mmCIF file of C-alpha atoms in Angstrom:
data_model
loop_
_atom_site.group_PDB
_atom_site.id
_atom_site.type_symbol
_atom_site.label_atom_id
_atom_site.label_comp_id
_atom_site.label_asym_id
_atom_site.label_seq_id
_atom_site.Cartn_x
_atom_site.Cartn_y
_atom_site.Cartn_z
ATOM 1 C CA MET D 28 60.659 68.621 49.105
ATOM 2 C CA SER D 29 58.021 66.395 50.953
ATOM 3 C CA THR D 30 54.378 66.986 49.763
ATOM 4 C CA TRP D 31 53.934 68.099 53.496
ATOM 5 C CA ASP D 32 56.579 70.899 52.678
ATOM 6 C CA ASP D 33 54.890 71.694 49.421
ATOM 7 C CA ALA D 34 51.470 72.265 51.510
ATOM 8 C CA ALA D 35 53.125 74.174 54.535
ATOM 9 C CA SER D 36 54.690 76.361 51.881
ATOM 10 C CA GLY D 37 51.677 76.901 49.685
ATOM 11 C CA ALA D 38 49.680 77.607 52.860
ATOM 12 C CA ARG D 39 52.267 80.420 53.942
ATOM 13 C CA HIS D 40 52.163 81.741 50.336
ATOM 14 C CA ARG D 41 48.265 82.156 50.539
ATOM 15 C CA LEU D 42 48.349 83.580 53.986
ATOM 16 C CA ARG D 43 51.312 85.998 53.116
ATOM 17 C CA HIS D 44 49.228 86.938 50.029
ATOM 18 C CA ARG D 45 45.847 87.384 51.914
ATOM 19 C CA ARG D 46 47.886 89.616 54.631
ATOM 20 C CA LEU D 47 49.113 91.779 51.640
ATOM 21 C CA PHE D 48 46.114 91.858 49.873
ATOM 22 C CA ALA D 49 44.209 92.962 52.825
ATOM 23 C CA ALA D 50 47.024 95.574 53.842
ATOM 24 C CA LEU D 51 46.757 97.024 50.320
ATOM 25 C CA VAL D 52 42.785 97.636 50.815
ATOM 26 C CA ALA D 53 42.589 98.553 54.373
ATOM 27 C CA ALA D 54 45.790 100.560 54.831
ATOM 28 C CA PRO D 55 44.777 103.669 52.752
ATOM 29 C CA MET D 56 41.449 103.919 54.592
ATOM 30 C CA LEU D 57 42.641 103.524 58.358
ATOM 31 C CA ALA D 58 46.445 105.467 57.799
ATOM 32 C CA GLY D 59 46.236 108.424 60.352
ATOM 33 C CA CYS D 60 43.087 107.693 61.520
ATOM 34 C CA VAL D 61 42.417 109.903 64.739
ATOM 35 C CA VAL D 62 39.079 109.925 66.557
ATOM 36 C CA VAL D 63 37.194 112.548 66.517
ATOM 37 C CA GLY D 64 34.459 111.946 68.941
ATOM 38 C CA GLU D 65 32.313 109.030 70.109
ATOM 39 C CA ARG D 66 28.637 109.799 71.005
ATOM 40 C CA ASP D 67 27.450 106.300 72.476
ATOM 41 C CA ALA D 68 24.541 106.719 74.969
ATOM 42 C CA PRO D 69 26.129 106.401 78.528
ATOM 43 C CA GLY D 70 26.733 103.063 79.686
ATOM 44 C CA SER D 71 25.443 101.556 76.298
ATOM 45 C CA THR D 72 26.649 100.945 72.880
ATOM 46 C CA ARG D 73 22.874 100.829 71.517
ATOM 47 C CA THR D 74 20.156 103.670 71.244
ATOM 48 C CA SER D 75 16.466 103.544 70.567
ATOM 49 C CA ALA D 76 15.341 101.575 67.423
ATOM 50 C CA GLY D 77 15.839 102.766 64.287
ATOM 51 C CA GLU D 78 18.942 105.066 65.347
ATOM 52 C CA VAL D 79 22.592 103.638 65.674
ATOM 53 C CA PRO D 80 25.460 105.394 67.305
ATOM 54 C CA LEU D 81 28.397 106.164 65.336
ATOM 55 C CA ARG D 82 32.128 106.647 66.190
ATOM 56 C CA VAL D 83 33.196 108.930 63.870
ATOM 57 C CA VAL D 84 36.941 109.081 62.984
ATOM 58 C CA GLU D 85 38.782 111.756 60.904
ATOM 59 C CA GLN D 86 41.608 110.608 58.486
ATOM 60 C CA GLY D 87 43.828 113.208 56.752
ATOM 61 C CA GLY D 88 40.829 115.268 55.626
ATOM 62 C CA ARG D 89 38.658 112.288 55.227
ATOM 63 C CA THR D 90 35.955 111.098 57.672
ATOM 64 C CA LEU D 91 34.940 107.860 58.365
ATOM 65 C CA ALA D 92 32.061 106.336 60.533
ATOM 66 C CA PHE D 93 31.894 103.272 62.446
ATOM 67 C CA VAL D 94 28.648 101.382 63.786
ATOM 68 C CA PRO D 95 28.367 98.670 66.350
ATOM 69 C CA VAL D 96 27.557 95.488 64.565
ATOM 70 C CA SER D 97 26.675 92.214 66.556
ATOM 71 C CA VAL D 98 27.151 88.709 64.793
ATOM 72 C CA GLU D 99 25.632 85.735 65.823
ATOM 73 C CA GLY D 100 24.863 86.957 69.204
ATOM 74 C CA GLN D 101 28.612 88.182 69.750
ATOM 75 C CA GLY D 102 30.077 91.562 69.752
ATOM 76 C CA PRO D 103 29.377 94.442 68.879
ATOM 77 C CA PHE D 104 32.270 94.886 66.503
ATOM 78 C CA SER D 105 33.355 98.063 65.077
ATOM 79 C CA PHE D 106 32.511 97.968 61.457
ATOM 80 C CA ALA D 107 32.952 101.032 58.976
ATOM 81 C CA LEU D 108 30.013 102.171 56.846
ATOM 82 C CA ASP D 109 31.207 101.902 53.428
ATOM 83 C CA THR D 110 28.135 102.596 50.803
ATOM 84 C CA GLY D 111 30.919 102.176 48.205
ATOM 85 C CA ALA D 112 31.305 98.752 48.851
ATOM 86 C CA SER D 113 29.380 96.369 46.786
ATOM 87 C CA THR D 114 29.538 93.748 49.622
ATOM 88 C CA SER D 115 30.145 93.828 53.357
ATOM 89 C CA VAL D 116 33.360 92.372 54.903
ATOM 90 C CA VAL D 117 33.929 90.811 58.191
ATOM 91 C CA ASP D 118 37.364 90.394 59.512
ATOM 92 C CA GLU D 119 39.017 86.872 59.585
ATOM 93 C CA ASP D 120 39.435 87.033 63.292
ATOM 94 C CA VAL D 121 35.728 87.948 63.918
ATOM 95 C CA ALA D 122 34.513 84.918 61.533
ATOM 96 C CA ASP D 123 36.765 82.694 63.332
ATOM 97 C CA ARG D 124 35.740 83.907 66.624
ATOM 98 C CA VAL D 125 31.905 83.721 66.036
ATOM 99 C CA GLY D 126 32.225 80.520 64.100
ATOM 100 C CA LEU D 127 30.756 81.682 60.628
ATOM 101 C CA GLU D 128 30.550 78.964 58.112
ATOM 102 C CA HIS D 129 32.233 79.050 54.665
ATOM 103 C CA THR D 130 30.308 78.588 51.926
ATOM 104 C CA GLY D 131 33.111 77.311 49.697
ATOM 105 C CA GLU D 132 32.801 80.285 47.332
ATOM 106 C CA ARG D 133 35.614 82.666 46.680
ATOM 107 C CA ARG D 134 34.691 86.339 45.490
ATOM 108 C CA THR D 135 37.138 88.858 43.638
ATOM 109 C CA VAL D 136 37.254 92.191 45.654
ATOM 110 C CA SER D 137 38.962 95.234 44.884
ATOM 111 C CA GLY D 138 40.357 98.018 46.693
ATOM 112 C CA ILE D 139 42.459 100.915 45.839
ATOM 113 C CA LEU D 140 45.636 99.088 45.455
ATOM 114 C CA GLY D 141 44.732 95.724 44.033
ATOM 115 C CA THR D 142 42.445 93.003 43.476
ATOM 116 C CA GLY D 143 42.286 89.574 44.944
ATOM 117 C CA GLU D 144 40.005 86.456 45.656
ATOM 118 C CA VAL D 145 38.655 86.077 49.186
ATOM 119 C CA PRO D 146 36.639 83.315 50.966
ATOM 120 C CA VAL D 147 32.699 83.923 51.888
ATOM 121 C CA VAL D 148 30.920 82.955 54.812
ATOM 122 C CA ARG D 149 27.016 82.936 55.694
ATOM 123 C CA VAL D 150 25.782 85.232 58.487
ATOM 124 C CA ASP D 151 22.707 83.894 60.008
ATOM 125 C CA GLN D 152 21.965 86.468 62.740
ATOM 126 C CA TRP D 153 23.323 89.963 62.759
ATOM 127 C CA GLU D 154 22.415 93.612 64.007
ATOM 128 C CA VAL D 155 23.696 97.188 63.380
ATOM 129 C CA GLY D 156 22.808 98.534 66.917
ATOM 130 C CA ASP D 157 19.365 97.027 67.639
ATOM 131 C CA ILE D 158 18.378 96.916 64.114
ATOM 132 C CA ARG D 159 18.138 93.198 62.905
ATOM 133 C CA LEU D 160 19.793 92.666 59.237
ATOM 134 C CA ASP D 161 18.785 90.070 57.065
ATOM 135 C CA PRO D 162 20.900 86.846 56.692
ATOM 136 C CA GLY D 163 23.371 86.849 54.019
ATOM 137 C CA GLU D 164 26.846 86.188 52.969
ATOM 138 C CA VAL D 165 29.903 88.236 53.411
ATOM 139 C CA THR D 166 33.441 88.203 52.358
ATOM 140 C CA VAL D 167 36.282 87.563 54.987
ATOM 141 C CA ILE D 168 39.467 89.640 54.720
ATOM 142 C CA ASP D 169 42.433 89.793 57.310
ATOM 143 C CA LEU D 170 41.907 93.566 58.157
ATOM 144 C CA GLY D 171 44.929 93.233 60.444
ATOM 145 C CA PRO D 172 45.326 94.632 63.974
ATOM 146 C CA PRO D 173 43.780 97.630 65.534
ATOM 147 C CA ARG D 174 45.310 100.829 64.552
ATOM 148 C CA GLY D 175 44.715 104.451 65.019
ATOM 149 C CA GLY D 176 41.047 105.213 66.122
ATOM 150 C CA GLY D 177 40.468 101.611 67.341
ATOM 151 C CA GLY D 178 40.587 99.131 64.350
ATOM 152 C CA ILE D 179 38.015 97.930 62.042
ATOM 153 C CA GLN D 180 36.547 94.662 62.291
ATOM 154 C CA GLY D 181 34.466 94.838 59.140
ATOM 155 C CA LEU D 182 32.613 96.935 56.537
ATOM 156 C CA LEU D 183 28.878 97.441 56.290
ATOM 157 C CA GLY D 184 28.548 97.998 52.722
ATOM 158 C CA SER D 185 25.755 98.898 50.060
ATOM 159 C CA ASP D 186 24.407 95.097 49.742
ATOM 160 C CA VAL D 187 23.249 95.290 53.279
ATOM 161 C CA LEU D 188 22.458 99.200 53.552
ATOM 162 C CA SER D 189 20.532 99.473 50.365
ATOM 163 C CA ASP D 190 17.742 97.015 51.806
ATOM 164 C CA PHE D 191 16.526 99.989 53.954
ATOM 165 C CA GLY D 192 16.079 102.006 50.833
ATOM 166 C CA SER D 193 17.425 105.295 52.543
ATOM 167 C CA ILE D 194 19.689 105.916 55.709
ATOM 168 C CA THR D 195 20.786 109.204 57.255
ATOM 169 C CA VAL D 196 24.349 109.409 58.566
ATOM 170 C CA ASP D 197 24.137 112.407 60.959
ATOM 171 C CA TYR D 198 28.120 112.990 61.651
ATOM 172 C CA ASP D 199 27.343 116.077 63.933
ATOM 173 C CA ASP D 200 25.198 113.934 66.534
ATOM 174 C CA GLY D 201 26.999 110.598 65.783
ATOM 175 C CA VAL D 202 23.883 108.848 64.692
ATOM 176 C CA LEU D 203 22.820 106.369 61.794
ATOM 177 C CA THR D 204 18.898 106.743 61.129
ATOM 178 C CA ILE D 205 17.694 103.553 59.777
ATOM 179 C CA PRO D 206 13.963 103.638 58.537
ATOM 180 C CA ALA D 207 11.361 101.290 60.375
ATOM 181 C CA PRO D 208 10.753 98.053 58.198
#
């Protein structure tokens, strides 16, 4: 087998491994998702400063909340609020589309069904709704094609949410409230 064949085989194996890992992490969260309600302002996905619209999704007795996140001036993309995630995540298609720069670092991430090493990218400009987030690093995972309630393009984790001290998630009114800086 030639060096080219070895490299191609290795790349296919890594891609298959990444997709399997992403499926193990994301599938339990997304399986059976049904949109319960989307309460965006008419004609807009953004509300007043300090408030961000939620898209509430029910999954077999569990509820997920999605928020609009713009990355490097593009989007918004549908990110799940995940206070249990220690690091925020962006889907690899989104990272490629907006041209996020890889740091060269890889981080270990764990999900309900496994653990794996994933690449890290730098985000210089991003917002949740109209609220600007601090620049930082996020991990990149292939979250797969949209499913159920419209797909997931990232996770907004505690690494970002904790910067605000406290947040309020109002599932009834479909609003995430973030205190003023």
